[in-house]
Amino acid sequence: MKKVIIGLRLEFLNMALVASVVALLGMFLPFVSTSSDKLSLLRVMGSSWIMVAAVVLAVIAAVLGIVNFVRPSIWGVRIWVIVAALQTLTLTVLLFASKSILDGSGLLSESFLVKSFGIGYWLSLIAAYVALVLSMKTAKINTGYIVLVILGVIWLFPILWVILTSLRAESGYYVGYFIPKGFTFDNYVNLFTNPSVLPFGKWWVNTMIVAICCCLINTMIILATSFVLSRTRFAGRTTFMKILMIIGMFPGFMSMIAVYNILKGIGLNQSLLALIVVGAASAAMGYHVCKGFFDTIPKALDEAATVDGATRLQIFFKITIPMSKPIAIYTLLTNFLGAWSDYIFPSILFGDKQASYTVAVGLNWMTDFRRIDTYYTQFAAGALVVAVPIVILFICLQKFYVEGMSGSVKG
C-alpha cells in the first residue's frame, strides 16, 4: 500500500534524494580542470569559507534527504528545502567568486577562467537546483518561487556588476573577475572634481534642464491634443488621427539627418534648445494613451459645465485635468524618462561640442576606445548617478503610474 502523508507529495522525494546525493558526489569529481591541474572541490575547499560552506551544505542536504526517505515528515522536508536553497545559492556564488579565490590561493599553476570549471562543479550545480525544485515539490511549495528568484538574480546581476565596478579601486576596462580586490569612492568624487577634463556635472545639469522642459511642455501638448480629440468632433478629426498614427509608425531616426540640417539652417544645432523644440514638435503623436483615459470620463460632466457657462478651457483645467491625475502623472513620468535617457538624436545634434552634452552622450564619450581604460570605473559610477533621479521619481509616482496605465487600458 502506497504511503501517504498529508502535506507532502512523496512521489518526488526519491528523485530529490538522488539529486542531493549526485550534488554531493560531484564534489569528488574535478572542480577545476586546467591543462595541468585537476582538483576536486574537496581539495580546494580550504581556500575560502564559501567553498567550505558548499561542501558542508551538500553533506547536510544529502543526510536530510536520507533521513526524510527513511522517516518523512513535513518539518523535515521543509528544513531540507532551506538547506537545498542555501546550497544552490553557495554554488551560484562560486561561479563568480572562484577566480578571485583560486588565483590568490596558489593551488593552480595558471590563471583560472570560467571555462576551467570541471565536470564536478557543473554536475553539483545542476543537481543542486534539481534537488531544490524536487524537494519543494515534495513539500508542496510552489516551484514558481524558485523561478522568480532565479529570474530576479538574472535581472539584478547587471545592476550588481555596475555597482561593484563603480566601487572598484583597480582601473581598466576588463579585469577578469567579478568582485573587486579593492573598494573606493574616488570614482564618484572624480566625476565632479575635474570639470575641465570631465564635465560630468555640466552634463547632468544639461540633461536635467532638457528633461524638465520636455516633461512639462510635452505633457501639456499631449493632454491638450488628447482632450480635443476625445471631447470634440470636427471635420477631418478621424483623418487627422489616422495620419498621426501612420506617421508614428515610422522610426524617428529616419528623419534625424533632415531635422539636423533644418536646425543647422536656423542656427539651433549643438544647443539644448534644439532638443526641447524637437521634442515639443513631435509630442502630439503620443496622444493615444491619454485619449483612451479621457474617453472614460463621462461627457455629461462637460455638458453640465457648459450649461453653467464654462468654456472649453475652463472644462479642461478645472474638470478634466483634476480627474485625470493618474494619466497626467504617467505622461509626465514617461516624457521625463524619454528625455533623460535619449541618446541617438543628441549624439547627432551636439557633435564635438562637449559643453552641451547630455549624460547619455557624455557616458558614451567615456567609453570610447581611446578613453575606456581610463574612465571605465567612472563610467559605471556615472551610470548609477544618472539612475538616481529616475529611481526616486518612479518610487514616488509608482501609484499614479500604475493607475494611469490601468486607466489607459480601460479606455
mmCIF file of C-alpha atoms in Angstrom:
data_model
loop_
_atom_site.group_PDB
_atom_site.id
_atom_site.type_symbol
_atom_site.label_atom_id
_atom_site.label_comp_id
_atom_site.label_asym_id
_atom_site.label_seq_id
_atom_site.Cartn_x
_atom_site.Cartn_y
_atom_site.Cartn_z
ATOM 1 C CA MET A 1 0.000 0.000 0.000
ATOM 2 C CA LYS A 2 1.378 3.402 -1.021
ATOM 3 C CA LYS A 3 2.368 5.556 1.938
ATOM 4 C CA VAL A 4 0.605 8.920 2.188
ATOM 5 C CA ILE A 5 1.483 11.876 4.427
ATOM 6 C CA ILE A 6 -0.789 14.902 4.462
ATOM 7 C CA GLY A 7 1.141 17.980 3.300
ATOM 8 C CA LEU A 8 3.774 16.013 1.339
ATOM 9 C CA ARG A 9 4.000 14.609 -2.175
ATOM 10 C CA LEU A 10 6.165 11.565 -1.612
ATOM 11 C CA GLU A 11 6.378 10.689 -5.305
ATOM 12 C CA PHE A 12 9.048 13.430 -5.689
ATOM 13 C CA LEU A 13 11.024 12.503 -2.555
ATOM 14 C CA ASN A 14 13.061 9.680 -4.109
ATOM 15 C CA MET A 15 14.127 11.814 -7.083
ATOM 16 C CA ALA A 16 15.036 14.718 -4.782
ATOM 17 C CA LEU A 17 17.200 12.363 -2.700
ATOM 18 C CA VAL A 18 19.012 11.105 -5.801
ATOM 19 C CA ALA A 19 19.665 14.689 -6.936
ATOM 20 C CA SER A 20 21.073 15.643 -3.496
ATOM 21 C CA VAL A 21 23.396 12.621 -3.493
ATOM 22 C CA VAL A 22 24.566 13.412 -7.044
ATOM 23 C CA ALA A 23 25.307 17.007 -5.980
ATOM 24 C CA LEU A 24 27.471 15.659 -3.157
ATOM 25 C CA LEU A 25 29.252 13.119 -5.368
ATOM 26 C CA GLY A 26 30.063 15.859 -7.869
ATOM 27 C CA MET A 27 32.385 17.375 -5.273
ATOM 28 C CA PHE A 28 34.633 14.347 -5.542
ATOM 29 C CA LEU A 29 34.980 14.900 -9.291
ATOM 30 C CA PRO A 30 37.227 17.594 -10.874
ATOM 31 C CA PHE A 31 36.040 21.003 -9.669
ATOM 32 C CA VAL A 32 38.843 22.676 -11.647
ATOM 33 C CA SER A 33 40.178 21.187 -14.872
ATOM 34 C CA THR A 34 43.034 23.118 -16.458
ATOM 35 C CA SER A 35 45.714 21.858 -18.820
ATOM 36 C CA SER A 36 47.988 20.985 -15.877
ATOM 37 C CA ASP A 37 45.673 20.670 -12.855
ATOM 38 C CA LYS A 38 42.578 18.667 -11.961
ATOM 39 C CA LEU A 39 41.334 19.390 -8.458
ATOM 40 C CA SER A 40 38.103 18.386 -6.748
ATOM 41 C CA LEU A 41 36.188 20.798 -4.548
ATOM 42 C CA LEU A 42 37.307 18.802 -1.502
ATOM 43 C CA ARG A 43 40.954 19.585 -2.350
ATOM 44 C CA VAL A 44 40.427 23.331 -2.771
ATOM 45 C CA MET A 45 37.781 23.862 -0.077
ATOM 46 C CA GLY A 46 40.377 25.199 2.346
ATOM 47 C CA SER A 47 40.919 28.245 0.110
ATOM 48 C CA SER A 48 37.735 30.004 1.244
ATOM 49 C CA TRP A 49 34.878 29.696 3.694
ATOM 50 C CA ILE A 50 32.461 29.787 0.727
ATOM 51 C CA MET A 51 33.913 26.530 -0.572
ATOM 52 C CA VAL A 52 33.796 25.018 2.895
ATOM 53 C CA ALA A 53 30.144 26.065 3.167
ATOM 54 C CA ALA A 54 29.373 24.475 -0.227
ATOM 55 C CA VAL A 55 30.760 21.116 0.912
ATOM 56 C CA VAL A 56 29.127 21.240 4.356
ATOM 57 C CA LEU A 57 25.716 22.179 2.914
ATOM 58 C CA ALA A 58 25.987 19.388 0.310
ATOM 59 C CA VAL A 59 26.637 16.856 3.088
ATOM 60 C CA ILE A 60 23.759 18.170 5.219
ATOM 61 C CA ALA A 61 21.386 18.166 2.236
ATOM 62 C CA ALA A 62 22.247 14.557 1.396
ATOM 63 C CA VAL A 63 21.849 13.473 5.043
ATOM 64 C CA LEU A 64 18.487 15.243 5.331
ATOM 65 C CA GLY A 65 17.398 13.539 2.120
ATOM 66 C CA ILE A 66 18.251 10.125 3.556
ATOM 67 C CA VAL A 67 16.530 10.939 6.865
ATOM 68 C CA ASN A 68 13.354 12.036 5.096
ATOM 69 C CA PHE A 69 13.480 8.983 2.868
ATOM 70 C CA VAL A 70 13.561 6.713 5.950
ATOM 71 C CA ARG A 71 11.125 8.750 8.066
ATOM 72 C CA PRO A 72 9.456 11.542 6.093
ATOM 73 C CA SER A 73 7.915 14.481 7.938
ATOM 74 C CA ILE A 74 6.645 17.894 6.947
ATOM 75 C CA TRP A 75 9.163 19.835 9.033
ATOM 76 C CA GLY A 76 12.000 17.556 7.960
ATOM 77 C CA VAL A 77 11.299 18.214 4.283
ATOM 78 C CA ARG A 78 10.927 21.951 4.872
ATOM 79 C CA ILE A 79 14.328 22.078 6.589
ATOM 80 C CA TRP A 80 15.706 20.105 3.660
ATOM 81 C CA VAL A 81 14.297 22.751 1.277
ATOM 82 C CA ILE A 82 16.029 25.529 3.227
ATOM 83 C CA VAL A 83 19.375 23.729 3.185
ATOM 84 C CA ALA A 84 18.983 22.957 -0.544
ATOM 85 C CA ALA A 85 18.280 26.628 -1.224
ATOM 86 C CA LEU A 86 21.417 27.672 0.688
ATOM 87 C CA GLN A 87 23.414 25.049 -1.185
ATOM 88 C CA THR A 88 22.318 26.302 -4.612
ATOM 89 C CA LEU A 89 22.997 29.880 -3.547
ATOM 90 C CA THR A 90 26.513 28.997 -2.399
ATOM 91 C CA LEU A 91 27.329 27.095 -5.592
ATOM 92 C CA THR A 92 25.983 30.016 -7.658
ATOM 93 C CA VAL A 93 28.184 32.475 -5.752
ATOM 94 C CA LEU A 94 31.181 30.251 -6.519
ATOM 95 C CA LEU A 95 30.505 30.818 -10.203
ATOM 96 C CA PHE A 96 31.593 34.444 -9.711
ATOM 97 C CA ALA A 97 33.979 34.192 -6.765
ATOM 98 C CA SER A 98 36.133 31.212 -7.786
ATOM 99 C CA LYS A 99 38.570 33.243 -9.890
ATOM 100 C CA SER A 100 39.452 35.602 -7.046
ATOM 101 C CA ILE A 101 39.703 32.668 -4.608
ATOM 102 C CA LEU A 102 41.755 30.279 -6.725
ATOM 103 C CA ASP A 103 44.065 32.845 -8.342
ATOM 104 C CA GLY A 104 45.095 34.014 -4.891
ATOM 105 C CA SER A 105 45.375 30.544 -3.370
ATOM 106 C CA GLY A 106 48.411 29.389 -5.343
ATOM 107 C CA LEU A 107 46.815 25.976 -5.910
ATOM 108 C CA LEU A 108 46.781 26.389 -9.692
ATOM 109 C CA SER A 109 49.777 26.779 -11.960
ATOM 110 C CA GLU A 110 47.823 29.011 -14.350
ATOM 111 C CA SER A 111 45.095 31.640 -14.219
ATOM 112 C CA PHE A 112 41.567 30.409 -13.515
ATOM 113 C CA LEU A 113 38.774 31.138 -16.024
ATOM 114 C CA VAL A 114 35.123 30.109 -16.091
ATOM 115 C CA LYS A 115 35.959 27.540 -18.762
ATOM 116 C CA SER A 116 38.323 25.968 -16.208
ATOM 117 C CA PHE A 117 35.367 24.668 -14.174
ATOM 118 C CA GLY A 118 35.366 20.887 -14.285
ATOM 119 C CA ILE A 119 32.552 18.398 -14.642
ATOM 120 C CA GLY A 120 32.281 18.145 -10.860
ATOM 121 C CA TYR A 121 31.227 21.767 -10.412
ATOM 122 C CA TRP A 122 28.656 21.773 -13.201
ATOM 123 C CA LEU A 123 27.236 18.435 -12.045
ATOM 124 C CA SER A 124 26.926 19.686 -8.459
ATOM 125 C CA LEU A 125 25.367 22.977 -9.534
ATOM 126 C CA ILE A 126 22.753 21.420 -11.813
ATOM 127 C CA ALA A 127 21.965 18.593 -9.372
ATOM 128 C CA ALA A 128 21.582 21.096 -6.506
ATOM 129 C CA TYR A 129 18.991 23.087 -8.457
ATOM 130 C CA VAL A 130 17.150 19.896 -9.421
ATOM 131 C CA ALA A 131 17.175 18.766 -5.778
ATOM 132 C CA LEU A 132 15.822 22.146 -4.679
ATOM 133 C CA VAL A 133 12.948 22.054 -7.159
ATOM 134 C CA LEU A 134 12.051 18.436 -6.340
ATOM 135 C CA SER A 135 12.246 18.977 -2.570
ATOM 136 C CA MET A 136 9.950 21.994 -2.972
ATOM 137 C CA LYS A 137 7.516 19.820 -4.911
ATOM 138 C CA THR A 138 7.733 17.238 -2.123
ATOM 139 C CA ALA A 139 6.799 19.916 0.430
ATOM 140 C CA LYS A 140 4.032 21.224 -1.875
ATOM 141 C CA ILE A 141 5.796 24.566 -2.193
ATOM 142 C CA ASN A 142 5.096 26.326 -5.478
ATOM 143 C CA THR A 143 8.245 25.981 -7.588
ATOM 144 C CA GLY A 144 7.292 29.251 -9.253
ATOM 145 C CA TYR A 145 9.038 30.935 -6.310
ATOM 146 C CA ILE A 146 12.398 29.469 -7.280
ATOM 147 C CA VAL A 147 11.824 30.509 -10.902
ATOM 148 C CA LEU A 148 11.105 34.056 -9.771
ATOM 149 C CA VAL A 149 14.222 34.044 -7.589
ATOM 150 C CA ILE A 150 16.394 32.847 -10.477
ATOM 151 C CA LEU A 151 14.906 35.434 -12.831
ATOM 152 C CA GLY A 152 15.386 38.100 -10.147
ATOM 153 C CA VAL A 153 19.063 37.184 -9.824
ATOM 154 C CA ILE A 154 19.457 37.345 -13.611
ATOM 155 C CA TRP A 155 17.796 40.769 -13.743
ATOM 156 C CA LEU A 156 19.739 42.137 -10.778
ATOM 157 C CA PHE A 157 23.112 40.739 -11.838
ATOM 158 C CA PRO A 158 23.957 43.576 -14.314
ATOM 159 C CA ILE A 159 22.984 46.159 -11.697
ATOM 160 C CA LEU A 160 25.173 44.494 -9.071
ATOM 161 C CA TRP A 161 28.023 44.340 -11.585
ATOM 162 C CA VAL A 162 27.724 48.085 -12.310
ATOM 163 C CA ILE A 163 27.655 48.876 -8.574
ATOM 164 C CA LEU A 164 30.766 46.787 -7.881
ATOM 165 C CA THR A 165 32.561 48.258 -10.912
ATOM 166 C CA SER A 166 31.785 51.794 -9.747
ATOM 167 C CA LEU A 167 33.407 50.976 -6.395
ATOM 168 C CA ARG A 168 36.397 49.146 -7.897
ATOM 169 C CA ALA A 169 39.762 50.616 -6.935
ATOM 170 C CA GLU A 170 41.595 48.962 -9.844
ATOM 171 C CA SER A 171 41.389 50.896 -13.100
ATOM 172 C CA GLY A 172 40.945 49.376 -16.524
ATOM 173 C CA TYR A 173 38.158 48.015 -18.654
ATOM 174 C CA TYR A 174 38.451 44.227 -18.335
ATOM 175 C CA VAL A 175 39.861 42.771 -15.115
ATOM 176 C CA GLY A 176 38.707 39.151 -15.405
ATOM 177 C CA TYR A 177 36.923 38.892 -12.045
ATOM 178 C CA PHE A 178 33.575 39.897 -10.602
ATOM 179 C CA ILE A 179 34.294 41.041 -7.039
ATOM 180 C CA PRO A 180 36.845 43.909 -6.895
ATOM 181 C CA LYS A 181 40.074 43.424 -4.987
ATOM 182 C CA GLY A 182 39.790 46.932 -3.562
ATOM 183 C CA PHE A 183 36.914 49.348 -2.957
ATOM 184 C CA THR A 184 36.882 53.150 -3.197
ATOM 185 C CA PHE A 185 34.507 56.097 -3.627
ATOM 186 C CA ASP A 186 37.053 58.032 -5.692
ATOM 187 C CA ASN A 187 35.236 57.146 -8.911
ATOM 188 C CA TYR A 188 32.211 59.140 -7.741
ATOM 189 C CA VAL A 189 34.349 62.009 -6.455
ATOM 190 C CA ASN A 190 36.318 62.246 -9.715
ATOM 191 C CA LEU A 191 33.129 62.708 -11.711
ATOM 192 C CA PHE A 192 32.618 66.169 -10.227
ATOM 193 C CA THR A 193 36.096 67.351 -9.199
ATOM 194 C CA ASN A 194 37.789 67.775 -12.599
ATOM 195 C CA PRO A 195 35.324 69.697 -14.824
ATOM 196 C CA SER A 196 37.992 70.858 -17.264
ATOM 197 C CA VAL A 197 38.629 67.255 -18.333
ATOM 198 C CA LEU A 198 35.389 65.504 -17.382
ATOM 199 C CA PRO A 199 32.480 67.982 -17.040
ATOM 200 C CA PHE A 200 30.020 65.387 -15.773
ATOM 201 C CA GLY A 201 28.296 67.908 -13.514
ATOM 202 C CA LYS A 202 27.613 70.113 -16.540
ATOM 203 C CA TRP A 203 26.244 67.144 -18.472
ATOM 204 C CA TRP A 204 23.972 66.235 -15.577
ATOM 205 C CA VAL A 205 22.594 69.804 -15.362
ATOM 206 C CA ASN A 206 22.083 69.909 -19.139
ATOM 207 C CA THR A 207 20.104 66.684 -19.017
ATOM 208 C CA MET A 208 18.009 67.876 -16.091
ATOM 209 C CA ILE A 209 17.137 71.114 -17.922
ATOM 210 C CA VAL A 210 16.107 69.275 -21.088
ATOM 211 C CA ALA A 211 14.198 66.582 -19.166
ATOM 212 C CA ILE A 212 12.211 69.078 -17.063
ATOM 213 C CA CYS A 213 11.352 71.299 -20.040
ATOM 214 C CA CYS A 214 10.352 68.357 -22.233
ATOM 215 C CA CYS A 215 8.444 66.845 -19.347
ATOM 216 C CA LEU A 216 6.292 69.952 -18.785
ATOM 217 C CA ILE A 217 5.885 71.170 -22.366
ATOM 218 C CA ASN A 218 5.298 67.772 -23.937
ATOM 219 C CA THR A 219 2.809 66.785 -21.241
ATOM 220 C CA MET A 220 0.716 69.896 -21.796
ATOM 221 C CA ILE A 221 0.748 69.346 -25.569
ATOM 222 C CA ILE A 222 -0.240 65.691 -25.207
ATOM 223 C CA LEU A 223 -3.011 66.414 -22.686
ATOM 224 C CA ALA A 224 -4.395 69.256 -24.826
ATOM 225 C CA THR A 225 -4.300 67.184 -28.015
ATOM 226 C CA SER A 226 -5.909 64.223 -26.276
ATOM 227 C CA PHE A 227 -8.650 66.432 -24.812
ATOM 228 C CA VAL A 228 -9.523 67.928 -28.200
ATOM 229 C CA LEU A 229 -9.587 64.553 -29.972
ATOM 230 C CA SER A 230 -11.588 62.930 -27.176
ATOM 231 C CA ARG A 231 -14.186 65.600 -26.327
ATOM 232 C CA THR A 232 -14.798 67.434 -29.598
ATOM 233 C CA ARG A 233 -15.995 66.449 -33.046
ATOM 234 C CA PHE A 234 -14.802 68.392 -36.112
ATOM 235 C CA ALA A 235 -14.337 67.831 -39.823
ATOM 236 C CA GLY A 236 -11.255 65.744 -40.584
ATOM 237 C CA ARG A 237 -10.841 64.505 -36.984
ATOM 238 C CA THR A 238 -10.696 60.822 -37.917
ATOM 239 C CA THR A 239 -8.383 61.508 -40.854
ATOM 240 C CA PHE A 240 -6.106 63.565 -38.622
ATOM 241 C CA MET A 241 -5.825 60.733 -36.079
ATOM 242 C CA LYS A 242 -5.065 58.233 -38.825
ATOM 243 C CA ILE A 243 -2.335 60.469 -40.224
ATOM 244 C CA LEU A 244 -0.725 60.820 -36.780
ATOM 245 C CA MET A 245 -0.884 57.065 -36.296
ATOM 246 C CA ILE A 246 0.712 56.350 -39.680
ATOM 247 C CA ILE A 247 3.482 58.895 -39.121
ATOM 248 C CA GLY A 248 4.126 57.409 -35.678
ATOM 249 C CA MET A 249 4.775 54.013 -37.231
ATOM 250 C CA PHE A 250 7.948 55.245 -38.920
ATOM 251 C CA PRO A 251 11.153 55.096 -36.822
ATOM 252 C CA GLY A 252 12.214 58.511 -35.576
ATOM 253 C CA PHE A 253 15.814 58.124 -36.723
ATOM 254 C CA MET A 254 14.654 58.175 -40.386
ATOM 255 C CA SER A 255 14.197 61.947 -40.172
ATOM 256 C CA MET A 256 17.109 62.806 -37.884
ATOM 257 C CA ILE A 257 19.509 63.965 -40.589
ATOM 258 C CA ALA A 258 16.821 66.154 -42.163
ATOM 259 C CA VAL A 259 15.885 67.605 -38.774
ATOM 260 C CA TYR A 260 19.558 68.262 -38.010
ATOM 261 C CA ASN A 261 20.014 70.164 -41.290
ATOM 262 C CA ILE A 262 16.900 72.234 -40.562
ATOM 263 C CA LEU A 263 18.181 73.088 -37.083
ATOM 264 C CA LYS A 264 21.593 73.932 -38.512
ATOM 265 C CA GLY A 265 19.951 76.216 -41.065
ATOM 266 C CA ILE A 266 18.181 78.229 -38.361
ATOM 267 C CA GLY A 267 21.201 78.225 -36.054
ATOM 268 C CA LEU A 268 19.894 75.909 -33.328
ATOM 269 C CA ASN A 269 22.241 72.964 -33.824
ATOM 270 C CA GLN A 270 24.505 71.984 -30.899
ATOM 271 C CA SER A 271 22.153 73.637 -28.404
ATOM 272 C CA LEU A 272 19.894 72.342 -25.672
ATOM 273 C CA LEU A 273 17.023 74.425 -27.051
ATOM 274 C CA ALA A 274 17.054 72.261 -30.178
ATOM 275 C CA LEU A 275 16.298 69.136 -28.127
ATOM 276 C CA ILE A 276 13.393 70.884 -26.392
ATOM 277 C CA VAL A 277 11.943 72.219 -29.652
ATOM 278 C CA VAL A 278 12.190 68.888 -31.481
ATOM 279 C CA GLY A 279 10.642 67.056 -28.540
ATOM 280 C CA ALA A 280 7.731 69.501 -28.368
ATOM 281 C CA ALA A 281 7.207 69.357 -32.129
ATOM 282 C CA SER A 282 6.613 65.607 -32.076
ATOM 283 C CA ALA A 283 4.832 65.378 -28.724
ATOM 284 C CA ALA A 284 1.284 65.410 -30.110
ATOM 285 C CA MET A 285 1.785 61.990 -31.738
ATOM 286 C CA GLY A 286 1.814 60.432 -28.278
ATOM 287 C CA TYR A 287 -1.840 61.251 -27.631
ATOM 288 C CA HIS A 288 -3.197 57.669 -27.819
ATOM 289 C CA VAL A 289 -2.851 56.669 -24.162
ATOM 290 C CA CYS A 290 -4.226 59.928 -22.764
ATOM 291 C CA LYS A 291 -7.125 59.961 -25.194
ATOM 292 C CA GLY A 292 -8.077 56.471 -24.068
ATOM 293 C CA PHE A 293 -8.166 57.700 -20.468
ATOM 294 C CA PHE A 294 -10.182 60.849 -21.319
ATOM 295 C CA ASP A 295 -12.725 58.704 -23.137
ATOM 296 C CA THR A 296 -13.589 57.038 -19.807
ATOM 297 C CA ILE A 297 -14.614 60.370 -18.225
ATOM 298 C CA PRO A 298 -18.402 60.898 -18.621
ATOM 299 C CA LYS A 299 -19.212 63.595 -21.162
ATOM 300 C CA ALA A 300 -22.190 64.551 -19.015
ATOM 301 C CA LEU A 301 -19.772 66.460 -16.793
ATOM 302 C CA ASP A 302 -18.695 68.606 -19.748
ATOM 303 C CA GLU A 303 -22.284 69.222 -20.745
ATOM 304 C CA ALA A 304 -23.244 70.237 -17.199
ATOM 305 C CA ALA A 305 -20.305 72.638 -17.022
ATOM 306 C CA THR A 306 -21.239 74.107 -20.397
ATOM 307 C CA VAL A 307 -24.790 74.722 -19.174
ATOM 308 C CA ASP A 308 -23.293 76.583 -16.204
ATOM 309 C CA GLY A 309 -21.348 78.800 -18.617
ATOM 310 C CA ALA A 310 -17.917 77.169 -18.514
ATOM 311 C CA THR A 311 -15.667 77.487 -21.550
ATOM 312 C CA ARG A 312 -13.691 74.635 -23.127
ATOM 313 C CA LEU A 313 -10.547 75.926 -21.453
ATOM 314 C CA GLN A 314 -12.207 76.003 -18.045
ATOM 315 C CA ILE A 315 -13.568 72.474 -18.539
ATOM 316 C CA PHE A 316 -10.085 71.287 -19.468
ATOM 317 C CA PHE A 317 -8.282 72.816 -16.475
ATOM 318 C CA LYS A 318 -10.974 72.621 -13.781
ATOM 319 C CA ILE A 319 -12.720 69.334 -14.578
ATOM 320 C CA THR A 320 -10.768 67.087 -16.932
ATOM 321 C CA ILE A 321 -7.219 67.605 -15.576
ATOM 322 C CA PRO A 322 -8.181 67.215 -11.857
ATOM 323 C CA MET A 323 -9.994 63.977 -12.744
ATOM 324 C CA SER A 324 -7.056 62.753 -14.836
ATOM 325 C CA LYS A 325 -4.279 62.966 -12.252
ATOM 326 C CA PRO A 326 -3.074 59.359 -12.804
ATOM 327 C CA ILE A 327 -2.687 59.748 -16.571
ATOM 328 C CA ALA A 328 -1.144 63.205 -16.186
ATOM 329 C CA ILE A 329 1.485 61.798 -13.797
ATOM 330 C CA TYR A 330 2.036 58.862 -16.134
ATOM 331 C CA THR A 331 2.595 61.239 -19.051
ATOM 332 C CA LEU A 332 4.935 63.434 -17.010
ATOM 333 C CA LEU A 333 6.997 60.439 -15.948
ATOM 334 C CA THR A 334 7.270 58.851 -19.388
ATOM 335 C CA ASN A 335 8.268 62.144 -21.001
ATOM 336 C CA PHE A 336 10.880 62.755 -18.321
ATOM 337 C CA LEU A 337 12.323 59.271 -18.771
ATOM 338 C CA GLY A 338 12.366 59.648 -22.547
ATOM 339 C CA ALA A 339 14.259 62.946 -22.458
ATOM 340 C CA TRP A 340 16.566 61.793 -19.659
ATOM 341 C CA SER A 341 17.742 58.664 -21.464
ATOM 342 C CA ASP A 342 17.690 59.913 -25.062
ATOM 343 C CA TYR A 343 20.973 59.254 -26.837
ATOM 344 C CA ILE A 344 20.653 58.861 -30.622
ATOM 345 C CA PHE A 345 19.470 62.343 -31.579
ATOM 346 C CA PRO A 346 21.615 64.247 -29.023
ATOM 347 C CA SER A 347 24.707 62.376 -30.261
ATOM 348 C CA ILE A 348 23.987 63.607 -33.808
ATOM 349 C CA LEU A 349 22.980 67.085 -32.721
ATOM 350 C CA PHE A 350 25.880 68.046 -30.437
ATOM 351 C CA GLY A 351 28.769 66.612 -32.424
ATOM 352 C CA ASP A 352 32.018 67.602 -30.742
ATOM 353 C CA LYS A 353 30.556 70.377 -28.555
ATOM 354 C CA GLN A 354 31.278 68.726 -25.215
ATOM 355 C CA ALA A 355 29.795 71.544 -23.131
ATOM 356 C CA SER A 356 26.304 70.774 -24.489
ATOM 357 C CA TYR A 357 26.441 67.015 -23.946
ATOM 358 C CA THR A 358 23.712 65.255 -22.021
ATOM 359 C CA VAL A 359 24.667 62.415 -19.681
ATOM 360 C CA ALA A 360 23.823 59.740 -22.253
ATOM 361 C CA VAL A 361 26.207 61.268 -24.806
ATOM 362 C CA GLY A 362 28.792 62.001 -22.121
ATOM 363 C CA LEU A 363 28.795 58.441 -20.827
ATOM 364 C CA ASN A 364 29.252 57.154 -24.366
ATOM 365 C CA TRP A 365 32.183 59.577 -24.771
ATOM 366 C CA MET A 366 33.790 57.989 -21.707
ATOM 367 C CA THR A 367 33.581 54.512 -23.281
ATOM 368 C CA ASP A 368 35.396 55.467 -26.483
ATOM 369 C CA PHE A 369 38.256 53.035 -27.185
ATOM 370 C CA ARG A 370 40.790 55.802 -26.546
ATOM 371 C CA ARG A 371 39.423 56.572 -23.075
ATOM 372 C CA ILE A 372 37.702 53.417 -21.841
ATOM 373 C CA ASP A 373 40.654 52.109 -19.790
ATOM 374 C CA THR A 374 40.959 55.462 -18.013
ATOM 375 C CA TYR A 375 37.295 56.257 -17.413
ATOM 376 C CA TYR A 376 35.576 52.883 -17.254
ATOM 377 C CA THR A 377 35.082 52.758 -13.478
ATOM 378 C CA GLN A 378 33.958 56.398 -13.553
ATOM 379 C CA PHE A 379 31.557 55.472 -16.342
ATOM 380 C CA ALA A 380 29.992 52.859 -14.021
ATOM 381 C CA ALA A 381 29.744 55.455 -11.244
ATOM 382 C CA GLY A 382 28.146 57.906 -13.669
ATOM 383 C CA ALA A 383 25.616 55.279 -14.756
ATOM 384 C CA LEU A 384 24.456 54.930 -11.146
ATOM 385 C CA VAL A 385 24.324 58.689 -10.590
ATOM 386 C CA VAL A 386 22.182 59.016 -13.721
ATOM 387 C CA ALA A 387 19.788 56.361 -12.410
ATOM 388 C CA VAL A 388 19.151 58.144 -9.089
ATOM 389 C CA PRO A 389 16.537 60.702 -10.313
ATOM 390 C CA ILE A 390 14.693 58.007 -12.285
ATOM 391 C CA VAL A 391 14.531 55.673 -9.287
ATOM 392 C CA ILE A 392 13.333 58.465 -6.974
ATOM 393 C CA LEU A 393 10.664 59.581 -9.429
ATOM 394 C CA PHE A 394 9.409 56.064 -10.036
ATOM 395 C CA ILE A 395 9.228 55.263 -6.307
ATOM 396 C CA CYS A 396 7.322 58.483 -5.571
ATOM 397 C CA LEU A 397 4.970 58.252 -8.555
ATOM 398 C CA GLN A 398 4.591 54.481 -8.884
ATOM 399 C CA LYS A 399 0.993 54.527 -7.618
ATOM 400 C CA PHE A 400 -0.095 57.079 -10.222
ATOM 401 C CA TYR A 401 1.963 55.347 -12.918
ATOM 402 C CA VAL A 402 0.077 52.072 -12.391
ATOM 403 C CA GLU A 403 -3.283 53.830 -12.180
ATOM 404 C CA GLY A 404 -2.542 55.705 -15.391
ATOM 405 C CA MET A 405 -1.699 52.507 -17.259
ATOM 406 C CA SER A 406 -4.798 50.709 -15.964
ATOM 407 C CA GLY A 407 -6.957 53.636 -16.966
ATOM 408 C CA SER A 408 -5.488 53.713 -20.453
ATOM 409 C CA VAL A 409 -6.195 50.006 -20.917
ATOM 410 C CA LYS A 410 -9.770 50.512 -19.806
ATOM 411 C CA GLY A 411 -10.187 53.243 -22.391
#
